[in-house]
mmCIF file of C-alpha atoms in Angstrom:
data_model
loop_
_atom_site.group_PDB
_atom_site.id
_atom_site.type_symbol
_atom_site.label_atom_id
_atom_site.label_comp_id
_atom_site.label_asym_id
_atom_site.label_seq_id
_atom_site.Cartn_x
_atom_site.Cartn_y
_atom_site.Cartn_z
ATOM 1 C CA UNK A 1 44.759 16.451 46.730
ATOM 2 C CA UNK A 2 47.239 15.308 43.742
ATOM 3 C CA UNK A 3 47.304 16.515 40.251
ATOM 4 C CA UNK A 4 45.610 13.434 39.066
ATOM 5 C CA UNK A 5 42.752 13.520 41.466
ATOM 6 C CA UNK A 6 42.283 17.172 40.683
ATOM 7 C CA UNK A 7 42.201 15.759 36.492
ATOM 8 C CA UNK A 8 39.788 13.297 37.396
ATOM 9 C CA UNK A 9 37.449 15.592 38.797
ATOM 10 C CA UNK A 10 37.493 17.883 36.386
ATOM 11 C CA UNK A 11 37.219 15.037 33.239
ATOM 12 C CA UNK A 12 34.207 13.902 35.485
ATOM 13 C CA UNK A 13 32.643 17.676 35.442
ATOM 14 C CA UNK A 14 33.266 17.809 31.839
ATOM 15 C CA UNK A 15 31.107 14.623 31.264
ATOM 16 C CA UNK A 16 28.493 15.622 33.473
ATOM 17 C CA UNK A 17 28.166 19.149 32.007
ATOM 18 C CA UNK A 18 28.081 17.441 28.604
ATOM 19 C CA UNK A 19 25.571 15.201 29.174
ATOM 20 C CA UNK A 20 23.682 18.087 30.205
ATOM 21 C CA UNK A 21 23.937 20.318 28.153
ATOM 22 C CA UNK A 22 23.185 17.583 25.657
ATOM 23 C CA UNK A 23 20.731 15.446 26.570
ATOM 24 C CA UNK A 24 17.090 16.722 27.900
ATOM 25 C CA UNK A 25 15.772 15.677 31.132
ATOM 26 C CA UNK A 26 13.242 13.230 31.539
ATOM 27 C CA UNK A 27 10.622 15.293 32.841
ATOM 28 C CA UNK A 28 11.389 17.638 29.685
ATOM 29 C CA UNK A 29 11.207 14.850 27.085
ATOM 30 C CA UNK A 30 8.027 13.174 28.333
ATOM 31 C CA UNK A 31 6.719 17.234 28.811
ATOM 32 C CA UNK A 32 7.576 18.230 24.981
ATOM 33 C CA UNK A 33 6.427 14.879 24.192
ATOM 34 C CA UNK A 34 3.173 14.786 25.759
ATOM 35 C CA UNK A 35 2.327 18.489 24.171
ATOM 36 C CA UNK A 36 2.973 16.940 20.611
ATOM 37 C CA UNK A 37 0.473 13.939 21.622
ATOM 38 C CA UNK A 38 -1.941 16.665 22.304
ATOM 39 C CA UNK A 39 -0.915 18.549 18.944
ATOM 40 C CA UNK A 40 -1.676 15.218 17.253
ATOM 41 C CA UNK A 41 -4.837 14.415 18.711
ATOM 42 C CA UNK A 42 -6.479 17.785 17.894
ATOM 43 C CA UNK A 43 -5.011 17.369 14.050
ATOM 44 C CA UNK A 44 -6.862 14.490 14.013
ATOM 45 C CA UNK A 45 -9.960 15.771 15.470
ATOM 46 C CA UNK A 46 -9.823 18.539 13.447
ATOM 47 C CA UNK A 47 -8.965 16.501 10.282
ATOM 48 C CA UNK A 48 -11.557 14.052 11.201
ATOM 49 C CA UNK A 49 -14.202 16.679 10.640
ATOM 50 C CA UNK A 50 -12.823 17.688 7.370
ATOM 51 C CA UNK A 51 -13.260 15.183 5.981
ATOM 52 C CA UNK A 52 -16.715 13.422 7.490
ATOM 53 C CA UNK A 53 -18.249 17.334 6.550
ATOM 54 C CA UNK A 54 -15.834 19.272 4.679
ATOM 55 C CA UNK A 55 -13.566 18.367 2.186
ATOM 56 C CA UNK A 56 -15.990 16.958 -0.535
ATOM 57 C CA UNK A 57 -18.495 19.812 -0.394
ATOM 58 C CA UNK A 58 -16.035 22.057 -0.596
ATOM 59 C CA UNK A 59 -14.238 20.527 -3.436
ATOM 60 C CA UNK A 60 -17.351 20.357 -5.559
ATOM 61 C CA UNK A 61 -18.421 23.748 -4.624
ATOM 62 C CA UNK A 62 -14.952 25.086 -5.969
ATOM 63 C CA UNK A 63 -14.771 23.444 -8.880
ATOM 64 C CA UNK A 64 -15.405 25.995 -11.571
ATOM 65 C CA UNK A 65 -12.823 28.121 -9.902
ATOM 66 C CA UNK A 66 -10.261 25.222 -9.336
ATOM 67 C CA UNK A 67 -10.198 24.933 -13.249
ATOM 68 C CA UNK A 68 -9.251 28.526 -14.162
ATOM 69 C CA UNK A 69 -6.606 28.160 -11.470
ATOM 70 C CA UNK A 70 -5.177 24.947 -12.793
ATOM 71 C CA UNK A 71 -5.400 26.199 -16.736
ATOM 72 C CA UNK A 72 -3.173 29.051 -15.867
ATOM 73 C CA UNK A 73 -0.626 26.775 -14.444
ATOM 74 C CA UNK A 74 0.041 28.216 -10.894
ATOM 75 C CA UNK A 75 0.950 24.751 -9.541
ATOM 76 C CA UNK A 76 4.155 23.684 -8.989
ATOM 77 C CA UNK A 77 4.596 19.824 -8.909
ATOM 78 C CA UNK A 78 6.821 18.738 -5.616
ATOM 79 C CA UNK A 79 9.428 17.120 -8.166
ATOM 80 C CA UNK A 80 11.257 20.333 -9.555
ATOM 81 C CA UNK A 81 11.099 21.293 -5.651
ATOM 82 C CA UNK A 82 12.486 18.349 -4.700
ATOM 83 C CA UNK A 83 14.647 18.703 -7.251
ATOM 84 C CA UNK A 84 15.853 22.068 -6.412
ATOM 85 C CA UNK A 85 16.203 21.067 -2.831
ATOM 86 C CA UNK A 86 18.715 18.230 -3.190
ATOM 87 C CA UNK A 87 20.991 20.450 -5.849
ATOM 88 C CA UNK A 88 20.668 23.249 -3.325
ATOM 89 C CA UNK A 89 21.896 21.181 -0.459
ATOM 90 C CA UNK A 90 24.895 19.422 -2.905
ATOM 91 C CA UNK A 91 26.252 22.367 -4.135
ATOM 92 C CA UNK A 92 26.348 24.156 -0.102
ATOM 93 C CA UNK A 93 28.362 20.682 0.664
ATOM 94 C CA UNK A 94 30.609 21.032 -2.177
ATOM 95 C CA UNK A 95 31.248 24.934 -0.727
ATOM 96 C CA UNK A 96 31.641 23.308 2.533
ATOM 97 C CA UNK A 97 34.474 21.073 1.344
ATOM 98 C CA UNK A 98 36.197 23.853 -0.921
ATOM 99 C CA UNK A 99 36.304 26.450 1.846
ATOM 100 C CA UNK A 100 36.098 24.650 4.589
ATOM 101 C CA UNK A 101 33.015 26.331 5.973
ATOM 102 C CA UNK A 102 30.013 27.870 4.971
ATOM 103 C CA UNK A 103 27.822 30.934 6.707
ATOM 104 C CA UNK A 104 25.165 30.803 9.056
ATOM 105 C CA UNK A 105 22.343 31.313 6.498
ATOM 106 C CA UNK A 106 23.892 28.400 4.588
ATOM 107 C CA UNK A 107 23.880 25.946 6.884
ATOM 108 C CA UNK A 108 19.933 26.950 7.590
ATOM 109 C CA UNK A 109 19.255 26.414 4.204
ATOM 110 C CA UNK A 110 20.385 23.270 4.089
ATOM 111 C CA UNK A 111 19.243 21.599 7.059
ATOM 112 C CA UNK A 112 15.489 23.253 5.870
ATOM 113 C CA UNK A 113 15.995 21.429 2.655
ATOM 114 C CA UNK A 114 17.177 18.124 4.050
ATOM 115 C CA UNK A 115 14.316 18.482 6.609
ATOM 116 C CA UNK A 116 11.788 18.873 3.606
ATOM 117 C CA UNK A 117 12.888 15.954 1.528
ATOM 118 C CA UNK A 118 13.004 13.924 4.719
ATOM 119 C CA UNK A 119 9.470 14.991 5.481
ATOM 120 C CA UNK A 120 8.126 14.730 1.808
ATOM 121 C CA UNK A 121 10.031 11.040 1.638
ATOM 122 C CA UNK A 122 8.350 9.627 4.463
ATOM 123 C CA UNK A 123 4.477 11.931 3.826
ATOM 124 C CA UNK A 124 4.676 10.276 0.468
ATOM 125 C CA UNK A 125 6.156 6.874 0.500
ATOM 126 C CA UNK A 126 4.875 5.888 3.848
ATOM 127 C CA UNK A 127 1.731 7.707 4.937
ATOM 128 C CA UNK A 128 -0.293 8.402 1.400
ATOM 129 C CA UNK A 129 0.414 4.403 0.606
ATOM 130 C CA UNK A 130 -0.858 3.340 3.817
ATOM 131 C CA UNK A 131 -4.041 5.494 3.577
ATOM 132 C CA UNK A 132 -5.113 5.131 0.215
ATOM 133 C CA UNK A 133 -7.499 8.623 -0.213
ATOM 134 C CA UNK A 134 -8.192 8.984 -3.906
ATOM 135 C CA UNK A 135 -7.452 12.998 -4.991
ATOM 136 C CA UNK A 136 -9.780 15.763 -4.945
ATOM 137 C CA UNK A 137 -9.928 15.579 -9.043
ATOM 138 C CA UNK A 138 -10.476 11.425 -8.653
ATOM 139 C CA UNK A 139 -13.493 11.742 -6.030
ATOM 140 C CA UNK A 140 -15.524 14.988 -8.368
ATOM 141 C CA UNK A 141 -15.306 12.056 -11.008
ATOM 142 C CA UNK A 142 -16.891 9.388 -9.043
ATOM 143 C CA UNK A 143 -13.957 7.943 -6.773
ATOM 144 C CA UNK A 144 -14.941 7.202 -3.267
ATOM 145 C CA UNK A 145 -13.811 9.761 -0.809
ATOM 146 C CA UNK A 146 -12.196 6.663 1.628
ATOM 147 C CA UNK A 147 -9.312 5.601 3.100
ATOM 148 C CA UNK A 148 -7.931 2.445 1.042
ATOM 149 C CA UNK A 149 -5.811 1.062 3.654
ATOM 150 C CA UNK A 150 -2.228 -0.018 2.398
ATOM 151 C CA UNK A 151 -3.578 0.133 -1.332
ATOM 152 C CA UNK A 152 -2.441 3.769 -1.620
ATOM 153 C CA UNK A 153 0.361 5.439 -3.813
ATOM 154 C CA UNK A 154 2.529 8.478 -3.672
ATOM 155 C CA UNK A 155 0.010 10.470 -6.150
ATOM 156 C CA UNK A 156 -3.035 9.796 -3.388
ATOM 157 C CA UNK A 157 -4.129 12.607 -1.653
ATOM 158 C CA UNK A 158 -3.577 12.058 2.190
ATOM 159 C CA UNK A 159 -1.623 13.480 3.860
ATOM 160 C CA UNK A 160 -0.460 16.525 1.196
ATOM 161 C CA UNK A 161 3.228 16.005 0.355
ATOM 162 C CA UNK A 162 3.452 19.919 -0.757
ATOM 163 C CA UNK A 163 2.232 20.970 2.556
ATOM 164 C CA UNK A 164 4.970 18.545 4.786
ATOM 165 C CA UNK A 165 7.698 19.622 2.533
ATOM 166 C CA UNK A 166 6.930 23.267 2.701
ATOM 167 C CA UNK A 167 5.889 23.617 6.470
ATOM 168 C CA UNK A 168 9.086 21.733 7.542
ATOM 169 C CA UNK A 169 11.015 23.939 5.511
ATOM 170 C CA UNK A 170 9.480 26.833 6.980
ATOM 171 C CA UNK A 171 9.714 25.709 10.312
ATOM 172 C CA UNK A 172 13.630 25.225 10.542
ATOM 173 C CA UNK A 173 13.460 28.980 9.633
ATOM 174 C CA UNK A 174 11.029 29.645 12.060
ATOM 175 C CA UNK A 175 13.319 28.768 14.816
ATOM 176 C CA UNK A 176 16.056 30.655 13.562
ATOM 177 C CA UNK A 177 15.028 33.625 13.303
ATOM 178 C CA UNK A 178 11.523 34.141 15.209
ATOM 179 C CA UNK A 179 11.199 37.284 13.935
ATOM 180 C CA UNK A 180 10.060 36.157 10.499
ATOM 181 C CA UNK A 181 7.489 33.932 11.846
ATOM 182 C CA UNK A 182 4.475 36.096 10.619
ATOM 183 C CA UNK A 183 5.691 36.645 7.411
ATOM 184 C CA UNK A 184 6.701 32.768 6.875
ATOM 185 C CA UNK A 185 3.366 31.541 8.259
ATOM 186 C CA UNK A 186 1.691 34.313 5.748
ATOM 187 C CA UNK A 187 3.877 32.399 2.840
ATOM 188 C CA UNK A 188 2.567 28.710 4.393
ATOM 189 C CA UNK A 189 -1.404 30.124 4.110
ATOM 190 C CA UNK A 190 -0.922 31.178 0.459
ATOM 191 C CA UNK A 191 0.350 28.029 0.047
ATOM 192 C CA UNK A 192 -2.701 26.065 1.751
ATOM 193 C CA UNK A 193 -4.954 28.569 0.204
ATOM 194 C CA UNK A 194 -4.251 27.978 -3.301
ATOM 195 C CA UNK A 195 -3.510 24.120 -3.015
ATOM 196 C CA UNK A 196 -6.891 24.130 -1.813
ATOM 197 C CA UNK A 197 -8.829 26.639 -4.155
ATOM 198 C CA UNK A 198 -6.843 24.766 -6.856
ATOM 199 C CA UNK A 199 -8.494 21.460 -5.827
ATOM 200 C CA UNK A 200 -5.402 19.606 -5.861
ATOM 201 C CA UNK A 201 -6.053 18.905 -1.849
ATOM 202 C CA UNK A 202 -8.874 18.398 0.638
ATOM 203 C CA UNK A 203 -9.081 20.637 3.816
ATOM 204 C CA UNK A 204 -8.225 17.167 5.575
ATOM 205 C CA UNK A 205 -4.950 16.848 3.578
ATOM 206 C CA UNK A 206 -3.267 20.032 4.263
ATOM 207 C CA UNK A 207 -4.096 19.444 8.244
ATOM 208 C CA UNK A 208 -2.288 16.687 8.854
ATOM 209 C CA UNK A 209 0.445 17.610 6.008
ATOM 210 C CA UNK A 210 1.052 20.424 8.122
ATOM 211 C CA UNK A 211 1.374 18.168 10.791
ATOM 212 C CA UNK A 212 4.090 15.726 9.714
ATOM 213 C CA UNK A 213 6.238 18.845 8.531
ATOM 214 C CA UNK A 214 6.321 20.348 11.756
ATOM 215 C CA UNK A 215 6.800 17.283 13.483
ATOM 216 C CA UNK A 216 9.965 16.871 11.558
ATOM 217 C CA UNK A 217 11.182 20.601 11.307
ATOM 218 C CA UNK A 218 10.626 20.872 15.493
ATOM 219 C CA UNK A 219 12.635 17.829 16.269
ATOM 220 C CA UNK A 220 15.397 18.447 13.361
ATOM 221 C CA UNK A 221 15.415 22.062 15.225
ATOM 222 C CA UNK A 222 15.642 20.666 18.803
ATOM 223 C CA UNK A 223 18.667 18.812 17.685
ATOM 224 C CA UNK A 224 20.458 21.368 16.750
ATOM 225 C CA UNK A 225 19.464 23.492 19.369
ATOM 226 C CA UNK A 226 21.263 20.455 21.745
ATOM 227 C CA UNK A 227 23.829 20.390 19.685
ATOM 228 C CA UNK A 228 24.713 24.028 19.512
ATOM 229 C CA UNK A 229 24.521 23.513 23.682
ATOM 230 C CA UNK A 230 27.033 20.624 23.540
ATOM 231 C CA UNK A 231 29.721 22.414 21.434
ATOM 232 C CA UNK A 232 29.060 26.017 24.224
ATOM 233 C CA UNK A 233 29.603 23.557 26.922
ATOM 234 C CA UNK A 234 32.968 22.082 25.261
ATOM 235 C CA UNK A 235 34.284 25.418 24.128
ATOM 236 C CA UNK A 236 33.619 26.901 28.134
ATOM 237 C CA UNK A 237 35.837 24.208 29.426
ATOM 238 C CA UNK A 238 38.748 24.467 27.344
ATOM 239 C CA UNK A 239 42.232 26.209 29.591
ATOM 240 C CA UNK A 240 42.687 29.710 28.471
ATOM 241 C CA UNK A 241 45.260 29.735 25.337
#
């Protein structure tokens, strides 16, 4: 066998191992795929209860509690944290280009941010306009709790913005270091808990907020995940220096 067969094969193996290493199966796609259809579908279900039986009585019986919460000004609206997130992710690309690389941590932070604006952008601009549900605060005074198909805007209720931004935030973390899954999940629940006990979202909301963060966290995270396997693959088949 000549020199240049023996190259060919091995460009070949490279390719193959690449492809691998970077792309899923089919059988794992439509797997992982068909587990998220199931995700969805019990979010609804669940969601759908909320808010046939839920979310109305239990916004009304809150009530007198929700104001004490909201008068000592616990909330925090999702622009300063949207805010923070983009200067957060400019300044760790500035340190990127000034030292040419940034530490592990970093780059989590970032992607978590970019992940939760992504998630927020699309909740927000795409979802609560399309839906249309009037705000806890909107249906105690009268507003019908209903979807208002395509007549929605970003200040609507459904699905909560806070709760996409902050569980695909979370999640990214989540995946990086799984030991810190009980106390990030804790941090999520506080957050449901007291967007809920401060009437600024229905039971319903938070569900399927929840939802559309981890939606985008898990696939940002399986990306990376492929793309960490790619650059193993790459650095394996390099010739010893």
């Amino acid at each position: 066998m000549s020199l240049l067969d023996l190259a060919v094969q091995h460009v070949k193996g490279h390719a193959a191992a690449n492809s691998t290493a970077f792309s899923p199966g089919t059988s794992d796609i439509s797997r992982n795929f068909g587990i998220w259809l199931i995700a969805l579908g019990g979010c609804i279900l669940l969601a759908a209860l909320s808010f046939s039986y839920v979310d109305v009585p239990l916004a009304d019986h809150i009530a007198p509690l929700s104001r004490h919460i909201r008068k000592s000004g616990v909330g925090v609206g999702s622009n300063p944290v949207m805010l923070a997130e983009a200067g957060t992710v400019l300044l760790l690309a500035i340190i990127r280009l000034v030292f040419n690389r940034i530490p592990s941590l970093a780059r989590t932070l970032a992607l978590a941010c970019l992940c939760s604006m992504l998630a927020y952008a699309f909740n927000s601009f795409v979802l609560k306009t399309a839906f249309g549900v009037p705000n806890p605060s909107h249906v105690l005074k009268g507003a019908q709790h209903a979807f208002h198909w395509f007549d929605g805007t970003r200040d609507d209720s459904f699905p909560s913005g806070h709760m996409a931004l902050s569980t695909a935030f979370a999640v990214i973390f989540m995946t990086t270091y799984p030991r810190a899954v009980w106390l990030i999940s804790a941090g999520l629940l506080v957050i449901a808990i007291l967007l809920l006990l401060g009437n600024w979202h229905f039971l319903s909301d938070l569900i399927i907020g929840s939802f559309v963060g981890s939606s985008v966290g898990l696939y940002a995270a399986r990306l990376r995940t492929a793309r960490h396997r790619r650059q193993k693959v790459e650095a394996s088949s390099l010739p010893p220096s």
